[in-house]
PDB file of C-alpha atoms in Angstrom:
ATOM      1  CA  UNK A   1      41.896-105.245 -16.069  1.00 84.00           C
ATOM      2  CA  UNK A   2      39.349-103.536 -13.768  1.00 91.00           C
ATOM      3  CA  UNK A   3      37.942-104.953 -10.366  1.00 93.00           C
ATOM      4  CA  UNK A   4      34.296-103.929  -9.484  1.00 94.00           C
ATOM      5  CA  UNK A   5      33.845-104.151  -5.721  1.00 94.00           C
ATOM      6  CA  UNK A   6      30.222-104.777  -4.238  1.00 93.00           C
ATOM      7  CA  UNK A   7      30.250-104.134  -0.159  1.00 88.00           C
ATOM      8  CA  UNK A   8      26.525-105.088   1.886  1.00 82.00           C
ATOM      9  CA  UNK A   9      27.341-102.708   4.682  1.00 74.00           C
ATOM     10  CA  UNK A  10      26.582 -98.714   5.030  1.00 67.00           C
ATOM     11  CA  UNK A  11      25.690 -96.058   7.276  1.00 63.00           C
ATOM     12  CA  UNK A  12      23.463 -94.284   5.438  1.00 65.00           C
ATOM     13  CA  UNK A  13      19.819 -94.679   6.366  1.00 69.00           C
ATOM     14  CA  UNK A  14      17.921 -94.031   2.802  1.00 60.00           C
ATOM     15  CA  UNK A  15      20.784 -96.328   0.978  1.00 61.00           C
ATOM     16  CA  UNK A  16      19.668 -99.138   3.445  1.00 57.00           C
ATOM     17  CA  UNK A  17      16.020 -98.326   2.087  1.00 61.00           C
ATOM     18  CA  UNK A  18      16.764 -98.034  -1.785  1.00 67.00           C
ATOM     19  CA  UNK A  19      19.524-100.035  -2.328  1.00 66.00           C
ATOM     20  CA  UNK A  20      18.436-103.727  -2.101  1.00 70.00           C
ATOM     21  CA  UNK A  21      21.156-106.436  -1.454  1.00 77.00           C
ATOM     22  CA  UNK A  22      24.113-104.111  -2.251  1.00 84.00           C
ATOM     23  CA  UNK A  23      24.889-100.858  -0.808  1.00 82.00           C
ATOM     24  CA  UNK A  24      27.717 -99.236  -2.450  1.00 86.00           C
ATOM     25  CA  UNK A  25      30.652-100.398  -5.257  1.00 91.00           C
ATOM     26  CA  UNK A  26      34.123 -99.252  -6.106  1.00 93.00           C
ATOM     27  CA  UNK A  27      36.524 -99.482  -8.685  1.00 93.00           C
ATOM     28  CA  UNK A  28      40.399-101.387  -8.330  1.00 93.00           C
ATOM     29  CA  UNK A  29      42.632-100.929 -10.811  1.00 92.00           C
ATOM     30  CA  UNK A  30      45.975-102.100 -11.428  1.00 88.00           C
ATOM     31  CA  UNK A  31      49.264-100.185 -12.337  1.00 85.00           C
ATOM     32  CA  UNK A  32      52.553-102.544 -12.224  1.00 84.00           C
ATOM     33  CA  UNK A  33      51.999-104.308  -9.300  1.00 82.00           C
ATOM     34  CA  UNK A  34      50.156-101.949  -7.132  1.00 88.00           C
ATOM     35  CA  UNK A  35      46.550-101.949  -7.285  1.00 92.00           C
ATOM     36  CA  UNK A  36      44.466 -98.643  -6.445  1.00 93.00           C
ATOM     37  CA  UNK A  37      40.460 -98.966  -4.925  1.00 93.00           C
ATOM     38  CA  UNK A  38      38.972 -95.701  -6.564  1.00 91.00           C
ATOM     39  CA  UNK A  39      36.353 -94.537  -3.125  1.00 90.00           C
ATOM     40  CA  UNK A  40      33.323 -92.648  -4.266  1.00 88.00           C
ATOM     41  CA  UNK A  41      33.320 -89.763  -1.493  1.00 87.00           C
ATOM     42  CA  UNK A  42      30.872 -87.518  -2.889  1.00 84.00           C
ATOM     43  CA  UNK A  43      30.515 -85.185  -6.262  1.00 84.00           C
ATOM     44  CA  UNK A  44      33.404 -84.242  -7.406  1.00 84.00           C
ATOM     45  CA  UNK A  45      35.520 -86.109  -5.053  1.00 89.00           C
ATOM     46  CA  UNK A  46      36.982 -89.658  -5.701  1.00 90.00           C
ATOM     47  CA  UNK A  47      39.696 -90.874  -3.087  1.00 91.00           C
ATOM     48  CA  UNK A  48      42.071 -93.201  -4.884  1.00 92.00           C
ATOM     49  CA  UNK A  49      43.629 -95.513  -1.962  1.00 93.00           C
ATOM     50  CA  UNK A  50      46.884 -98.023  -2.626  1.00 95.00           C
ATOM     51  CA  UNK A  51      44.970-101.145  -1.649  1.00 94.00           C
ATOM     52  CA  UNK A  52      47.460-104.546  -1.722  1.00 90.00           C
ATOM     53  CA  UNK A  53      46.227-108.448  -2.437  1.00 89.00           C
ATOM     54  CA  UNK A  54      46.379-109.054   1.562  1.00 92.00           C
ATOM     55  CA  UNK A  55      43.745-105.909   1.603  1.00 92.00           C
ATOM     56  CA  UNK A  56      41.522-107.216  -1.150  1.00 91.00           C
ATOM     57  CA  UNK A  57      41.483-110.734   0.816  1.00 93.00           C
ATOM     58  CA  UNK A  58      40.326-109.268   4.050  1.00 93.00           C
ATOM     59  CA  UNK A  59      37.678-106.677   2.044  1.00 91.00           C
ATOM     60  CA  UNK A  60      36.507-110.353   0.746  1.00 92.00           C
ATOM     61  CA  UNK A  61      36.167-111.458   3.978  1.00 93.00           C
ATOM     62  CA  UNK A  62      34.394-108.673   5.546  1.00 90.00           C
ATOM     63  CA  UNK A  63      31.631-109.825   2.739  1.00 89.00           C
ATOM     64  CA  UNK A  64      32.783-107.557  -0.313  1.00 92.00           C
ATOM     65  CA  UNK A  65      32.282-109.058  -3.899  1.00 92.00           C
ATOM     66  CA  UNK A  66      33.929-108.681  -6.461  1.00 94.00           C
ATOM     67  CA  UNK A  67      33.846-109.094 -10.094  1.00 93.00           C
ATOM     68  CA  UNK A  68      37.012-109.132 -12.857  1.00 92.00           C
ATOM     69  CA  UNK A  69      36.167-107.317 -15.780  1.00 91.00           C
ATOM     70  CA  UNK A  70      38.857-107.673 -18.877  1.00 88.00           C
ATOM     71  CA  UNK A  71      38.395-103.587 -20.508  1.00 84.00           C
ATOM     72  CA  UNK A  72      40.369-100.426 -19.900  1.00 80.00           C
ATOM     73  CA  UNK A  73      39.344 -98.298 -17.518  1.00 80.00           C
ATOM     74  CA  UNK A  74      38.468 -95.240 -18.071  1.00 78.00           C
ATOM     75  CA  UNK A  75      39.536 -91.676 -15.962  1.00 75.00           C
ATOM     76  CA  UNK A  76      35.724 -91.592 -15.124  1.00 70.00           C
ATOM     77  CA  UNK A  77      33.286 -89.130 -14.331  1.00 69.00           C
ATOM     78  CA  UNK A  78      34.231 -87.478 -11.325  1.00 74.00           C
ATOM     79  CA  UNK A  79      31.036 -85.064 -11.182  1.00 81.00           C
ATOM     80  CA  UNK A  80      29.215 -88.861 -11.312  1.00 85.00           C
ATOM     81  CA  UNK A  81      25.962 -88.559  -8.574  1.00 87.00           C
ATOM     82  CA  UNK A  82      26.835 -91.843  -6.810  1.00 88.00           C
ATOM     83  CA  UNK A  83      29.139 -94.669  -7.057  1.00 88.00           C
ATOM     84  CA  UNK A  84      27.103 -96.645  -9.414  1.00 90.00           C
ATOM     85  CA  UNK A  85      27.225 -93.211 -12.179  1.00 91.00           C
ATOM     86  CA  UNK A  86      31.074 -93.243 -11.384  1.00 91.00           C
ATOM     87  CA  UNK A  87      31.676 -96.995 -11.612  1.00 92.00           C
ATOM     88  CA  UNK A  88      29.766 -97.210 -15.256  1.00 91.00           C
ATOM     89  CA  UNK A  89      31.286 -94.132 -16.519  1.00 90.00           C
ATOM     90  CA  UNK A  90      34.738 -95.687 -15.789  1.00 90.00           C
ATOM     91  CA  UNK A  91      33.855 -98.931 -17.638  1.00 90.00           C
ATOM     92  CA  UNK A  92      32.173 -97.471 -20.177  1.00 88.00           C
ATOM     93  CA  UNK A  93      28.572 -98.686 -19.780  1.00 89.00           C
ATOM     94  CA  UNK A  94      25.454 -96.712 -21.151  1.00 89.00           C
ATOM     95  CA  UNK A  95      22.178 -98.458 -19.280  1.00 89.00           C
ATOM     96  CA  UNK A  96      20.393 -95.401 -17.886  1.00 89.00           C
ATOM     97  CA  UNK A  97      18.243 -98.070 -15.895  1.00 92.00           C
ATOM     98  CA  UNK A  98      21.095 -99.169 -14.270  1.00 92.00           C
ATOM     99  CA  UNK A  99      20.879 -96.872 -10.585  1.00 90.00           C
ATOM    100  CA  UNK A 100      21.823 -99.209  -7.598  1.00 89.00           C
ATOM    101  CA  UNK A 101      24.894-101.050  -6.986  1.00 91.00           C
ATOM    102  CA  UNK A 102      22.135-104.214  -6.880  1.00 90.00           C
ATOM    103  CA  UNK A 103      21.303-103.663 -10.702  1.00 91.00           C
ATOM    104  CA  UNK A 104      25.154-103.181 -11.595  1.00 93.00           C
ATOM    105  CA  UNK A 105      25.812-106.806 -10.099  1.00 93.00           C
ATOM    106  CA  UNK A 106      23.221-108.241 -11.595  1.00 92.00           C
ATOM    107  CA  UNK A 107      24.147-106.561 -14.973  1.00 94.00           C
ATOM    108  CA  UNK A 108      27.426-107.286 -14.665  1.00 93.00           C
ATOM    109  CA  UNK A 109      27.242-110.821 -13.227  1.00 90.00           C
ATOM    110  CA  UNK A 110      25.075-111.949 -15.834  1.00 87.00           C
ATOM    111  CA  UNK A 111      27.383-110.784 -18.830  1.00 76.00           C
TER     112      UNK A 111
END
C-alpha cells in the first residue's frame, strides 16, 4: 500500500504561480508497522523520514491530503525533476501530461 500526500503550502515563489491548488506531494510507505514519508529535496536527493499515525493526523490537519493507493511501490526515480516525476515513477504511472501535483490529484482522485 502506498500513501500519496498533497500539501497547499510552499515557499517557493514560481510554485505558488504554476502550481494551481496543490503545491507539492510525497510518497508514505509502509514497512511492518512503521511508515516512511519519502521528501522530494531536490535531484538526486530524496529524504526518507520515519513518520508515525499521530504524524500523518496532524500533516492532515495542517491541510495535507491524502490518497490510498493499493500497488507496490516502486524504488523510484531519484534523478526525477520534481516531486510529481518522483511520485509517478514510484507508482508506476506513464502520463507525460501529468506535471503539477494539481493534475496528479485530479488523476489520481478520479481513478
Amino acid at each position: 500500500m502506498v500513501i500519496i500526500g498533497f500539501s497547499c503550502k510552499t515557499s517557493k515563489s514560481f510554485v505558488r504561480l504554476v502550481c494551481g491548488r496543490f503545491k507539492h506531494c510525497v510518497v508514505i510507505t509502509r514497512h511492518k508497522n512503521k511508515f516512511f514519508l519519502h521528501q522530494f529535496v531536490k535531484r538526486n536527493y530524496v529524504s526518507k523520514i520515519a513518520i508515525t499515525k499521530r504524524g500523518l493526523k496532524q500533516l492532515k490537519l495542517h491541510g495535507w491530503i491524502f490518497i490510498h493507493l493499493h500497488c507496490s511501490p516502486d524504488d523510484g526515480n531519484v534523478h526525477a525533476l520534481t516531486c510529481v516525476n518522483y511520485v509517478k515513477s514510484v507508482i508506476g504511472l506513464k502520463k507525460f501530461w501529468i506535471q503539477t501535483p494539481n493534475a496528479l490529484y485530479k488523476y489520481l482522485n478520479k481513478n
